[in-house]
CSV table of C-alpha atoms in Angstrom, one decimal:
chain,number,residue,atom,x,y,z
C,1,MET,CA,27.4,2.2,34.1
C,2,GLU,CA,27.5,5.0,36.6
C,3,LEU,CA,24.4,3.6,38.1
C,4,LEU,CA,26.1,0.5,39.3
C,5,VAL,CA,29.3,2.2,40.3
C,6,ARG,CA,27.1,4.8,42.6
C,7,ALA,CA,25.3,2.0,44.1
C,8,ALA,CA,28.5,0.1,44.9
C,9,ASN,CA,30.2,3.2,46.3
C,10,ASP,CA,27.0,3.8,48.6
C,11,GLY,CA,27.2,0.0,49.5
C,12,VAL,CA,23.8,-0.6,48.3
C,13,ALA,CA,21.9,-3.0,45.8
C,14,PRO,CA,21.6,-1.3,42.3
C,15,ASP,CA,18.1,0.1,41.4
C,16,MET,CA,17.6,-2.5,38.7
C,17,ASP,CA,14.3,-0.9,37.4
C,18,ALA,CA,16.4,2.3,36.8
C,19,LEU,CA,19.2,0.2,35.2
C,20,LEU,CA,16.9,-1.4,32.7
C,21,ALA,CA,15.2,1.8,31.9
C,22,ALA,CA,18.7,3.2,31.0
C,23,VAL,CA,19.1,0.2,28.6
C,24,PRO,CA,17.6,1.6,25.2
C,25,TYR,CA,16.8,-2.0,23.8
C,26,CYS,CA,15.3,-2.9,27.1
C,27,ALA,CA,13.3,0.5,27.5
C,28,TRP,CA,12.0,-0.3,23.7
C,29,LEU,CA,11.1,-3.8,24.8
C,30,GLY,CA,9.1,-2.2,27.8
C,31,VAL,CA,10.9,-4.4,30.5
C,32,ARG,CA,10.6,-3.6,34.0
C,33,ALA,CA,12.2,-4.9,37.2
C,34,HIS,CA,10.6,-6.2,40.3
C,35,ILE,CA,12.2,-7.2,43.7
C,36,ALA,CA,10.4,-9.2,46.2
C,37,GLY,CA,12.5,-10.3,49.1
C,38,ALA,CA,15.6,-12.2,47.6
C,39,ALA,CA,14.2,-12.7,44.1
C,40,LEU,CA,14.3,-10.3,41.1
C,41,THR,CA,11.7,-10.7,38.5
C,42,LEU,CA,11.4,-9.1,35.2
C,43,GLU,CA,8.2,-8.1,33.5
C,44,MET,CA,7.4,-7.4,30.1
C,45,PRO,CA,3.7,-6.2,29.3
C,46,PHE,CA,2.6,-7.3,25.8
C,47,ASP,CA,2.9,-4.7,22.9
C,48,ALA,CA,1.8,-5.0,19.3
C,49,LYS,CA,5.4,-4.4,18.2
C,50,LEU,CA,6.7,-7.6,20.2
C,51,VAL,CA,4.7,-9.9,17.6
C,52,GLY,CA,6.4,-12.3,15.4
C,53,ASN,CA,3.4,-14.2,14.0
C,54,GLN,CA,0.6,-11.7,13.3
C,55,MET,CA,-2.0,-14.8,12.7
C,56,ILE,CA,-2.0,-16.2,16.2
C,57,PRO,CA,-0.7,-13.6,17.6
C,58,ALA,CA,2.4,-14.9,19.1
C,59,ILE,CA,5.5,-12.9,20.7
C,60,HIS,CA,8.6,-13.0,18.5
C,61,GLY,CA,11.0,-16.0,19.4
C,62,GLY,CA,13.7,-13.3,19.4
C,63,VAL,CA,11.8,-11.2,22.0
C,64,ILE,CA,11.5,-14.3,24.1
C,65,GLY,CA,15.1,-14.8,23.9
C,66,SER,CA,15.9,-11.1,24.6
C,67,LEU,CA,14.0,-11.2,27.8
C,68,LEU,CA,15.4,-14.5,29.1
C,69,GLU,CA,19.0,-12.9,28.1
C,70,THR,CA,18.1,-9.7,30.0
C,71,ALA,CA,16.9,-11.7,32.9
C,72,ALA,CA,20.3,-13.6,33.0
C,73,ILE,CA,22.4,-10.5,32.7
C,74,ALA,CA,20.3,-8.6,35.3
C,75,GLN,CA,20.5,-11.6,37.7
C,76,THR,CA,24.3,-11.9,37.2
C,77,VAL,CA,24.7,-8.0,37.8
C,78,TRP,CA,22.4,-7.8,40.9
C,79,GLU,CA,24.0,-11.0,42.8
C,80,ASN,CA,27.6,-9.7,41.8
C,81,ARG,CA,27.3,-6.3,42.5
C,82,SER,CA,28.9,-5.8,39.0
C,83,LEU,CA,30.1,-2.4,37.9
C,84,ALA,CA,29.4,-3.2,34.1
C,85,PHE,CA,27.3,-5.9,32.2
C,86,PRO,CA,28.6,-9.4,31.8
C,87,LYS,CA,29.2,-10.4,28.2
C,88,PRO,CA,27.2,-13.4,26.6
C,89,VAL,CA,29.3,-16.1,25.4
C,90,ASP,CA,26.7,-18.8,24.3
C,91,ILE,CA,22.9,-19.1,25.1
C,92,THR,CA,20.6,-22.0,24.3
C,93,ILE,CA,16.9,-21.1,24.4
C,94,ASP,CA,14.3,-24.0,24.6
C,95,TYR,CA,10.7,-22.8,23.3
C,96,LEU,CA,8.2,-24.6,25.1
C,97,ARG,CA,4.9,-22.9,24.6
C,98,THR,CA,3.5,-20.2,22.4
C,99,GLY,CA,4.3,-16.7,23.8
C,100,ARG,CA,0.5,-15.2,23.8
C,101,ALA,CA,-0.6,-11.7,23.8
C,102,MET,CA,-0.3,-10.8,27.5
C,103,THR,CA,2.2,-9.8,30.0
C,104,SER,CA,5.2,-11.9,30.5
C,105,TYR,CA,7.7,-12.5,33.2
C,106,ALA,CA,11.2,-14.0,33.6
C,107,SER,CA,13.8,-14.8,36.4
C,108,ALA,CA,17.0,-16.5,36.6
C,109,ARG,CA,19.5,-18.0,38.8
C,110,LEU,CA,23.4,-18.6,38.8
C,111,ALA,CA,23.7,-22.3,38.2
C,112,ARG,CA,27.5,-21.9,38.8
C,113,GLN,CA,29.3,-18.7,39.6
C,114,GLY,CA,32.8,-19.1,38.6
C,115,ARG,CA,35.7,-16.3,38.9
C,116,ARG,CA,35.4,-15.2,35.1
C,117,VAL,CA,32.4,-17.1,33.8
C,118,VAL,CA,28.8,-17.8,35.1
C,119,ASN,CA,26.5,-20.3,34.1
C,120,VAL,CA,23.0,-19.0,34.3
C,121,HIS,CA,19.5,-20.7,34.0
C,122,ALA,CA,16.4,-18.4,33.2
C,123,GLN,CA,12.9,-19.2,32.6
C,124,MET,CA,9.9,-17.2,31.2
C,125,TRP,CA,6.2,-17.6,32.0
C,126,GLN,CA,2.9,-15.5,31.5
C,127,ASP,CA,-0.2,-16.1,33.5
C,128,ASP,CA,1.0,-19.6,35.1
C,129,ALA,CA,4.5,-19.6,36.6
C,130,ALA,CA,4.2,-23.6,36.6
C,131,LYS,CA,4.0,-23.4,32.8
C,132,PRO,CA,7.0,-21.7,31.4
C,133,ILE,CA,6.9,-20.8,27.8
C,134,ALA,CA,10.5,-20.8,27.2
C,135,ALA,CA,14.1,-21.5,29.1
C,136,LEU,CA,17.6,-20.3,28.7
C,137,ARG,CA,20.9,-21.8,29.5
C,138,GLY,CA,23.7,-19.7,29.0
C,139,HIS,CA,27.4,-18.7,29.9
C,140,PHE,CA,28.3,-15.1,30.5
C,141,LEU,CA,31.9,-13.6,30.8
C,142,LEU,CA,32.0,-11.4,34.0
C,143,PRO,CA,33.3,-7.9,33.6
R,1,MET,CA,7.4,-15.8,-11.3
R,2,SER,CA,5.1,-18.6,-12.8
R,3,ASP,CA,6.9,-21.3,-10.4
R,4,PRO,CA,4.6,-21.5,-7.5
R,5,SER,CA,7.5,-22.1,-5.0
R,6,GLU,CA,9.1,-18.9,-6.3
R,7,ILE,CA,5.8,-17.1,-5.7
R,8,TRP,CA,5.6,-18.6,-2.0
R,9,ARG,CA,9.2,-17.4,-1.6
R,10,GLN,CA,8.5,-13.9,-2.5
R,11,SER,CA,5.4,-13.7,-0.5
R,12,LEU,CA,7.4,-14.9,2.5
R,13,ALA,CA,10.0,-12.4,1.9
R,14,MET,CA,7.2,-9.8,1.8
R,15,GLY,CA,5.1,-11.2,4.6
R,16,MET,CA,7.1,-13.4,7.0
R,17,GLY,CA,10.0,-11.1,7.0
R,18,ARG,CA,7.9,-8.0,7.9
R,19,THR,CA,6.9,-8.8,11.6
R,20,PRO,CA,6.0,-6.2,13.8
R,21,PHE,CA,9.5,-6.9,15.7
R,22,VAL,CA,11.6,-6.6,12.5
R,23,ASN,CA,9.8,-3.3,11.3
R,24,GLY,CA,9.8,-1.9,14.9
R,25,LEU,CA,13.7,-2.1,14.7
R,26,ASP,CA,13.9,-1.1,11.2
R,27,GLY,CA,15.0,-4.3,9.8
R,28,GLU,CA,14.6,-5.5,6.3
R,29,VAL,CA,14.6,-8.6,4.3
R,30,VAL,CA,17.6,-8.2,1.7
R,31,GLU,CA,17.0,-11.4,-0.2
R,32,VAL,CA,15.3,-14.8,0.0
R,33,ARG,CA,16.2,-17.7,-2.0
R,34,ALA,CA,15.2,-21.5,-1.5
R,35,GLY,CA,16.4,-22.3,1.9
R,36,TRP,CA,18.4,-19.1,2.3
R,37,ALA,CA,17.5,-15.7,3.6
R,38,LYS,CA,19.5,-12.6,4.2
R,39,MET,CA,18.3,-9.5,6.4
R,40,ARG,CA,19.9,-6.2,7.3
R,41,LEU,CA,19.4,-4.1,10.6
R,42,PRO,CA,20.7,-0.6,10.6
R,43,TYR,CA,22.4,0.5,13.7
R,44,SER,CA,20.2,2.7,15.8
R,45,ASP,CA,19.7,3.8,19.5
R,46,LYS,CA,17.0,1.4,19.9
R,47,ILE,CA,19.1,-1.8,19.8
R,48,VAL,CA,21.6,-0.6,22.3
R,49,GLY,CA,22.2,-3.0,25.1
R,50,ASN,CA,25.1,-1.3,27.0
R,51,PRO,CA,24.6,2.6,27.0
R,52,ASP,CA,28.3,2.9,28.1
R,53,THR,CA,29.7,1.3,24.7
R,54,GLY,CA,26.7,1.5,22.2
R,55,VAL,CA,27.0,-2.1,21.8
R,56,ALA,CA,23.8,-3.8,20.6
R,57,HIS,CA,21.9,-6.1,22.9
R,58,GLY,CA,22.4,-9.8,22.3
R,59,GLY,CA,18.7,-10.3,22.4
R,60,VAL,CA,18.5,-8.1,19.1
R,61,ILE,CA,21.0,-10.5,17.4
R,62,THR,CA,19.1,-13.3,18.7
R,63,GLY,CA,15.9,-12.0,17.3
R,64,PHE,CA,17.2,-11.4,13.9
R,65,LEU,CA,19.1,-14.8,13.8
R,66,ASP,CA,15.8,-16.6,14.8
R,67,GLN,CA,13.9,-14.7,12.0
R,68,CYS,CA,16.5,-15.4,9.5
R,69,CYS,CA,16.5,-19.3,10.4
R,70,GLY,CA,12.7,-19.2,10.3
R,71,MET,CA,12.7,-17.7,6.8
R,72,ALA,CA,15.4,-20.1,5.5
R,73,VAL,CA,13.2,-23.1,6.6
R,74,GLY,CA,9.9,-21.5,5.3
R,75,SER,CA,11.7,-20.7,1.8
R,76,ALA,CA,13.0,-24.2,1.6
R,77,LEU,CA,9.6,-25.7,1.5
R,78,ARG,CA,7.5,-26.6,-1.8
R,79,GLU,CA,4.4,-25.2,-0.2
R,80,PRO,CA,3.6,-23.1,2.8
R,81,ALA,CA,3.6,-24.8,6.2
R,82,SER,CA,3.7,-23.5,9.6
R,83,PHE,CA,6.4,-24.3,12.1
R,84,ALA,CA,7.6,-23.5,15.6
R,85,THR,CA,11.1,-22.9,16.9
R,86,LEU,CA,12.0,-25.9,19.3
R,87,ASP,CA,15.4,-24.3,20.4
R,88,LEU,CA,18.0,-21.9,19.3
R,89,ARG,CA,21.7,-21.9,20.4
R,90,ILE,CA,23.7,-18.8,19.7
R,91,ASP,CA,27.4,-18.4,20.1
R,92,TYR,CA,28.4,-14.8,20.7
R,93,MET,CA,31.9,-14.5,18.8
R,94,LYS,CA,32.5,-10.8,19.3
R,95,PRO,CA,30.5,-7.6,20.2
R,96,ALA,CA,28.9,-5.9,17.2
R,97,ARG,CA,30.6,-2.6,16.2
R,98,PRO,CA,28.5,0.4,17.1
R,99,GLY,CA,27.4,2.3,14.4
R,100,ALA,CA,27.6,-0.1,11.6
R,101,ASP,CA,24.9,-2.4,10.1
R,102,LEU,CA,24.5,-5.8,11.0
R,103,LEU,CA,23.8,-8.5,8.3
R,104,PHE,CA,22.2,-11.9,8.9
R,105,GLU,CA,22.2,-14.9,6.7
R,106,GLY,CA,20.5,-18.1,7.3
R,107,GLU,CA,20.6,-21.3,5.6
R,108,CYS,CA,18.1,-24.3,6.0
R,109,VAL,CA,20.5,-27.4,6.2
R,110,LYS,CA,17.7,-30.3,6.4
R,111,VAL,CA,13.9,-30.8,6.4
R,112,THR,CA,12.5,-33.9,7.5
R,113,HIS,CA,8.7,-34.9,7.9
R,114,GLU,CA,8.6,-33.4,11.4
R,115,ILE,CA,11.6,-31.3,11.7
R,116,ALA,CA,13.8,-28.7,10.0
R,117,PHE,CA,17.3,-27.7,10.9
R,118,ALA,CA,18.7,-24.3,10.2
R,119,ARG,CA,22.0,-22.2,10.7
R,120,ALA,CA,22.4,-18.6,10.7
R,121,ARG,CA,25.1,-15.9,11.0
R,122,ALA,CA,25.3,-12.3,12.0
R,123,TYR,CA,28.2,-10.2,10.8
R,124,GLN,CA,29.2,-6.7,9.7
R,125,ASP,CA,32.5,-6.4,7.5
R,126,SER,CA,32.8,-10.2,6.6
R,127,ILE,CA,30.4,-13.4,6.9
R,128,ASP,CA,33.8,-15.1,7.8
R,129,ASP,CA,34.4,-12.8,10.8
R,130,PRO,CA,30.9,-13.4,12.4
R,131,VAL,CA,29.6,-11.4,15.4
R,132,ALA,CA,27.4,-14.5,16.3
R,133,ILE,CA,26.4,-18.0,14.9
R,134,ALA,CA,23.0,-19.7,15.4
R,135,THR,CA,21.8,-23.2,15.2
R,136,GLY,CA,18.0,-23.6,15.2
R,137,THR,CA,15.7,-26.6,15.2
R,138,PHE,CA,11.9,-26.2,14.1
R,139,MET,CA,9.0,-28.5,14.1
R,140,PHE,CA,6.2,-28.4,11.7
R,141,THR,CA,2.8,-27.8,13.2
R,142,SER,CA,1.1,-28.1,10.0
R,143,THR,CA,1.7,-30.1,6.6
R,144,GLY,CA,1.1,-27.5,4.2
R,145,GLY,CA,-2.0,-26.5,2.2
R,146,ALA,CA,-2.6,-29.9,0.1
R,147,GLY,CA,-2.0,-32.0,3.2
R,148,MET,CA,1.4,-33.0,1.8
R,149,PRO,CA,4.4,-33.5,4.2
R,150,ALA,CA,6.8,-30.4,4.1
R,151,LYS,CA,9.5,-31.2,1.7
R,152,MET,CA,12.6,-29.4,0.5
R,153,VAL,CA,12.5,-27.7,-2.9
């Protein structure tokens, strides 16, 4: 990623929002990045195309997994000042509550930073951060 | 088509498979049988997770594996019942090759009164050389129209 290389050359943290905008699937999902102090949070406004169950309507389980995986990758890239994206090895998603038709947020932390592999935990919430709608545990190969 | 369970399976293929998420990424249901579902996702710019390589985002594959597991569970039942995903594990075996279709096959391996278990694979050339493998667990949130517990066909 040219954006990541440029940020590394300039000795600054990469612009995570611009990075996500450059990833077509993240742009399709409508994912944005916010940085407050030392915390990176992703935001995904509700959109009709994100729906899996039209009766409720509920956000598709795959969209929930996508936001969580994106949060895990973004946190890894941001903390490691990576020049490329880590590759997912395995992920486990726990679905805790229905994803309703409203803005969703996600954040991640690196539970274990190894030399080649990171173990990342991520969570996703909507109007109440104390009531997560889903959580992810996963391993990612560092670039 | 006079078999009610067959009608239910067909309506599942038409309705459940055509979620806004699947439609939005140009995915389609290829075939649904009792406890089994197959989907196809053509390659497009929308699914790219790495703009340098053109490789699909893992989340896209997760989404279609989840959908395929859910359809396999739905089609395993004698009558419609609603259910929610409890958890989903995905093992990513290798990156999806850019430019080629992704295929997904899901199978419901067990249905109990409360819980259903499913497996699914994402692949391109051969199902024996998978891009990813999913293991999903689902919980019934209703017991079907006639108040009967969910049962396998």
